[in-house]
């Protein structure tokens, strides 16, 4: 079946521009996560959605970052006024539920380069 | 918050050799994931361990969680070029946390 998909796969933008990254989770998965991986660093949690609950935004690095999830399915991560330090691979994952024992399925990621 | 430390950070082995990657947690692990990452393919789930002393195998990859549930090891037997990639351990501590990854290169 279809896995988690993300678009675009690559995005090059100029400093100061806004970007939108899209994630299509696995159908029926109620939990959706955004992570990013910067060069030389491990994965960093950004934000988590679970059903209709308020999202856990504790990982967002600044107020330039925001995310929404429409209709409990597709999610968009928006970065406003991009900075060079925002360059990273942004990964989306979904799982059937929240918790330590529910496998997260990851998308291929969006590689963001801010010039 | 929980922190995961992986070692080594980078590993180069000859094809056919065995290797081990370690993941050490600052807190007791209640769910430990191993993932493999190849560029453009996202993270691939390998195994999940929950119980102290648990060991799981898939093809030539074996993962163990120690009795104290603070350390896990990933062992690859008779490595092949297809094993090359970045291996990540992850744990659930309110949110998923990951180690910094181990970059594995297999030389023919």
Short mmCIF file of C-alpha atoms in Angstrom, two decimals:
data_model
loop_
_atom_site.label_atom_id
_atom_site.label_comp_id
_atom_site.label_asym_id
_atom_site.label_seq_id
_atom_site.Cartn_x
_atom_site.Cartn_y
_atom_site.Cartn_z
CA UNK A 1 0.00 0.00 0.00
CA UNK A 2 0.97 3.65 -0.22
CA UNK A 3 3.40 4.91 2.37
CA UNK A 4 4.00 8.40 3.68
CA UNK A 5 4.72 10.84 0.89
CA UNK A 6 6.29 14.26 1.02
CA UNK A 7 6.64 17.06 -1.45
CA UNK A 8 8.69 18.58 -2.80
CA UNK A 9 11.63 16.19 -2.51
CA UNK A 10 14.03 19.10 -2.87
CA UNK A 11 13.54 22.79 -2.30
CA UNK A 12 16.08 25.54 -2.84
CA UNK A 13 15.08 28.99 -1.69
CA UNK A 14 16.59 32.35 -0.96
CA UNK A 15 17.05 33.66 2.52
CA UNK A 16 13.98 35.55 3.67
CA UNK A 17 11.49 33.67 1.51
CA UNK A 18 8.64 31.57 2.89
CA UNK A 19 8.41 27.83 2.12
CA UNK A 20 5.71 25.22 2.50
CA UNK A 21 6.44 21.54 2.88
CA UNK A 22 3.72 18.97 2.45
CA UNK A 23 3.16 15.58 4.05
CA UNK A 24 0.59 12.97 3.07
CA UNK A 25 0.41 10.39 5.85
CA UNK A 26 -0.71 6.81 5.53
CA UNK A 27 -4.48 6.70 5.24
CA UNK A 28 -6.12 6.09 8.60
CA UNK A 29 -3.10 7.08 10.68
CA UNK A 30 -4.18 9.46 13.40
CA UNK A 31 -0.74 10.55 14.55
CA UNK A 32 1.55 12.71 12.41
CA UNK A 33 5.01 13.97 13.28
CA UNK A 34 7.43 16.43 11.75
CA UNK A 35 11.17 16.11 12.33
CA UNK A 36 14.21 17.67 10.80
CA UNK A 37 17.74 16.43 10.38
CA UNK A 38 20.48 18.96 10.03
CA UNK A 39 23.89 18.03 8.68
CA UNK A 40 25.85 16.08 11.27
CA UNK A 41 23.02 16.00 13.78
CA UNK A 42 20.41 13.46 14.77
CA UNK A 43 16.74 13.82 14.15
CA UNK A 44 15.06 16.72 15.92
CA UNK A 45 11.39 16.58 16.83
CA UNK A 46 9.39 19.58 15.62
CA UNK A 47 5.65 19.05 16.04
CA UNK A 48 3.14 16.28 16.63
CA UNK A 49 -0.55 15.97 15.70
CA UNK A 50 -2.87 13.39 17.22
CA UNK A 51 -6.42 13.25 15.96
CA UNK A 52 -8.38 16.35 16.86
CA UNK A 53 -6.24 17.22 19.88
CA UNK A 54 -4.21 20.39 20.05
CA UNK A 55 -0.82 19.75 18.45
CA UNK A 56 2.34 19.41 20.50
CA UNK A 57 4.41 22.32 19.19
CA UNK A 58 7.15 22.07 21.78
CA UNK A 59 9.83 21.24 19.25
CA UNK A 60 9.35 24.17 16.91
CA UNK A 61 12.60 26.18 17.01
CA UNK A 62 11.05 29.61 16.50
CA UNK A 63 7.81 31.39 15.70
CA UNK A 64 8.81 31.39 12.05
CA UNK A 65 7.82 27.73 12.02
CA UNK A 66 4.19 26.62 11.95
CA UNK A 67 2.27 23.57 10.86
CA UNK A 68 -1.28 22.61 10.27
CA UNK A 69 -3.11 19.44 9.54
CA UNK A 70 -6.30 19.73 7.55
CA UNK A 71 -9.08 17.21 7.92
CA UNK A 72 -6.90 14.98 10.03
CA UNK A 73 -4.88 13.97 7.00
CA UNK A 74 -2.50 16.13 4.97
CA UNK A 75 -0.11 18.34 6.88
CA UNK A 76 1.79 21.43 5.81
CA UNK A 77 4.89 22.74 7.55
CA UNK A 78 5.48 26.41 6.85
CA UNK A 79 8.73 28.24 7.44
CA UNK A 80 8.53 32.01 7.17
CA UNK A 81 11.46 34.28 6.40
CA UNK A 82 13.81 31.34 5.95
CA UNK A 83 17.34 31.51 7.33
CA UNK A 84 20.39 29.56 6.27
CA UNK A 85 20.29 27.55 9.51
CA UNK A 86 16.89 26.22 8.41
CA UNK A 87 18.66 24.14 5.77
CA UNK A 88 18.00 20.50 6.62
CA UNK A 89 16.07 17.42 5.61
CA UNK A 90 12.53 17.68 6.93
CA UNK A 91 10.94 14.32 7.65
CA UNK A 92 7.31 13.52 8.23
CA UNK A 93 6.08 10.36 9.92
CA UNK A 94 2.71 8.90 10.75
CA UNK A 95 1.53 6.15 13.04
CA UNK A 96 -1.74 4.51 13.84
CA UNK A 97 -1.68 5.91 17.37
CA UNK A 98 0.52 7.70 19.82
CA UNK A 99 2.83 5.75 22.03
CA UNK A 100 6.04 3.85 22.42
CA UNK A 101 4.72 0.71 20.83
CA UNK A 102 3.29 2.11 17.67
CA UNK A 103 5.66 2.09 14.76
CA UNK A 104 6.19 5.35 12.98
CA UNK A 105 6.39 5.26 9.22
CA UNK A 106 8.58 7.88 7.67
CA UNK A 107 8.37 9.67 4.37
CA UNK A 108 11.39 10.21 2.11
CA UNK A 109 11.90 13.73 3.40
CA UNK A 110 12.20 17.16 1.84
CA UNK A 111 15.71 18.52 1.49
CA UNK A 112 15.56 22.26 2.08
CA UNK A 113 18.47 24.45 1.09
CA UNK A 114 18.40 28.12 2.01
CA UNK A 115 20.90 30.19 0.05
CA UNK B 1 14.63 14.55 28.93
CA UNK B 2 15.97 11.37 27.50
CA UNK B 3 19.14 11.38 25.45
CA UNK B 4 20.46 8.67 23.20
CA UNK B 5 24.10 8.29 22.33
CA UNK B 6 25.22 6.06 19.49
CA UNK B 7 28.65 4.66 18.87
CA UNK B 8 30.54 4.64 16.71
CA UNK B 9 29.48 7.71 14.73
CA UNK B 10 31.04 6.28 11.61
CA UNK B 11 32.04 2.76 10.68
CA UNK B 12 33.82 1.36 7.63
CA UNK B 13 34.01 -2.41 7.30
CA UNK B 14 35.05 -4.89 4.68
CA UNK B 15 32.27 -6.78 2.98
CA UNK B 16 31.64 -10.04 4.77
CA UNK B 17 32.77 -8.80 8.17
CA UNK B 18 30.58 -8.56 11.26
CA UNK B 19 29.89 -5.29 13.01
CA UNK B 20 28.10 -3.87 16.03
CA UNK B 21 26.49 -0.48 16.64
CA UNK B 22 25.58 0.60 20.15
CA UNK B 23 22.90 2.89 21.53
CA UNK B 24 23.02 4.07 25.14
CA UNK B 25 20.19 5.87 26.88
CA UNK B 26 20.33 8.33 29.76
CA UNK B 27 17.08 6.86 31.09
CA UNK B 28 15.33 3.51 31.17
CA UNK B 29 14.06 2.57 27.76
CA UNK B 30 10.44 1.56 27.42
CA UNK B 31 10.48 1.22 23.68
CA UNK B 32 13.60 1.26 21.56
CA UNK B 33 13.48 1.50 17.78
CA UNK B 34 16.18 0.85 15.24
CA UNK B 35 15.89 2.55 11.85
CA UNK B 36 18.00 2.62 8.75
CA UNK B 37 18.14 5.67 6.54
CA UNK B 38 19.09 5.88 2.91
CA UNK B 39 18.85 9.18 1.12
CA UNK B 40 15.62 9.55 -0.80
CA UNK B 41 14.03 6.53 0.84
CA UNK B 42 13.13 7.91 4.23
CA UNK B 43 13.65 5.94 7.38
CA UNK B 44 13.17 2.21 7.24
CA UNK B 45 11.94 0.55 10.38
CA UNK B 46 14.16 -2.38 11.38
CA UNK B 47 13.11 -3.53 14.82
CA UNK B 48 11.50 -2.48 18.06
CA UNK B 49 12.53 -3.80 21.47
CA UNK B 50 10.53 -3.44 24.64
CA UNK B 51 11.57 -5.97 27.26
CA UNK B 52 14.83 -6.24 29.14
CA UNK B 53 16.98 -8.93 27.60
CA UNK B 54 14.89 -9.02 24.45
CA UNK B 55 16.59 -9.99 21.21
CA UNK B 56 15.16 -9.83 17.70
CA UNK B 57 16.59 -10.85 14.37
CA UNK B 58 15.74 -10.03 10.80
CA UNK B 59 17.83 -11.63 8.10
CA UNK B 60 21.43 -10.86 9.11
CA UNK B 61 20.60 -8.10 11.57
CA UNK B 62 20.16 -8.79 15.28
CA UNK B 63 19.21 -6.22 17.90
CA UNK B 64 19.35 -6.67 21.65
CA UNK B 65 18.13 -4.67 24.63
CA UNK B 66 20.07 -5.19 27.83
CA UNK B 67 18.45 -6.35 31.06
CA UNK B 68 18.61 -2.88 32.59
CA UNK B 69 16.96 -1.46 29.46
CA UNK B 70 19.45 1.33 29.04
CA UNK B 71 21.55 0.01 26.21
CA UNK B 72 20.82 -1.61 22.88
CA UNK B 73 23.13 -3.08 20.28
CA UNK B 74 22.61 -3.76 16.61
CA UNK B 75 24.74 -6.52 15.15
CA UNK B 76 25.17 -7.26 11.45
CA UNK B 77 26.63 -10.58 10.44
CA UNK B 78 28.52 -11.07 7.17
CA UNK B 79 27.91 -7.48 6.03
CA UNK B 80 26.89 -6.72 2.45
CA UNK B 81 26.91 -3.52 0.38
CA UNK B 82 23.14 -3.33 0.86
CA UNK B 83 23.71 -2.79 4.58
CA UNK B 84 25.36 0.57 3.96
CA UNK B 85 23.48 3.60 5.27
CA UNK B 86 22.82 5.53 8.45
CA UNK B 87 21.50 3.57 11.40
CA UNK B 88 19.45 5.42 13.98
CA UNK B 89 18.16 4.31 17.33
CA UNK B 90 15.07 6.02 18.66
CA UNK B 91 13.13 5.98 21.89
CA UNK B 92 9.77 7.31 23.00
CA UNK B 93 10.03 9.85 25.83
CA UNK B 94 6.80 11.82 25.45
CA UNK B 95 8.13 12.52 22.00
CA UNK B 96 10.38 10.40 19.87
CA UNK B 97 14.07 11.09 20.40
CA UNK B 98 16.89 9.78 18.29
CA UNK B 99 20.57 9.15 18.54
CA UNK B 100 22.85 11.05 16.20
CA UNK B 101 23.16 8.07 13.90
CA UNK B 102 25.94 5.76 12.78
CA UNK B 103 27.11 6.04 9.20
CA UNK B 104 28.00 2.58 7.90
CA UNK B 105 30.14 2.09 4.80
CA UNK B 106 30.78 -1.35 3.36
CA UNK B 107 33.91 -1.73 1.25
CA UNK B 108 33.86 -4.43 -1.41
#
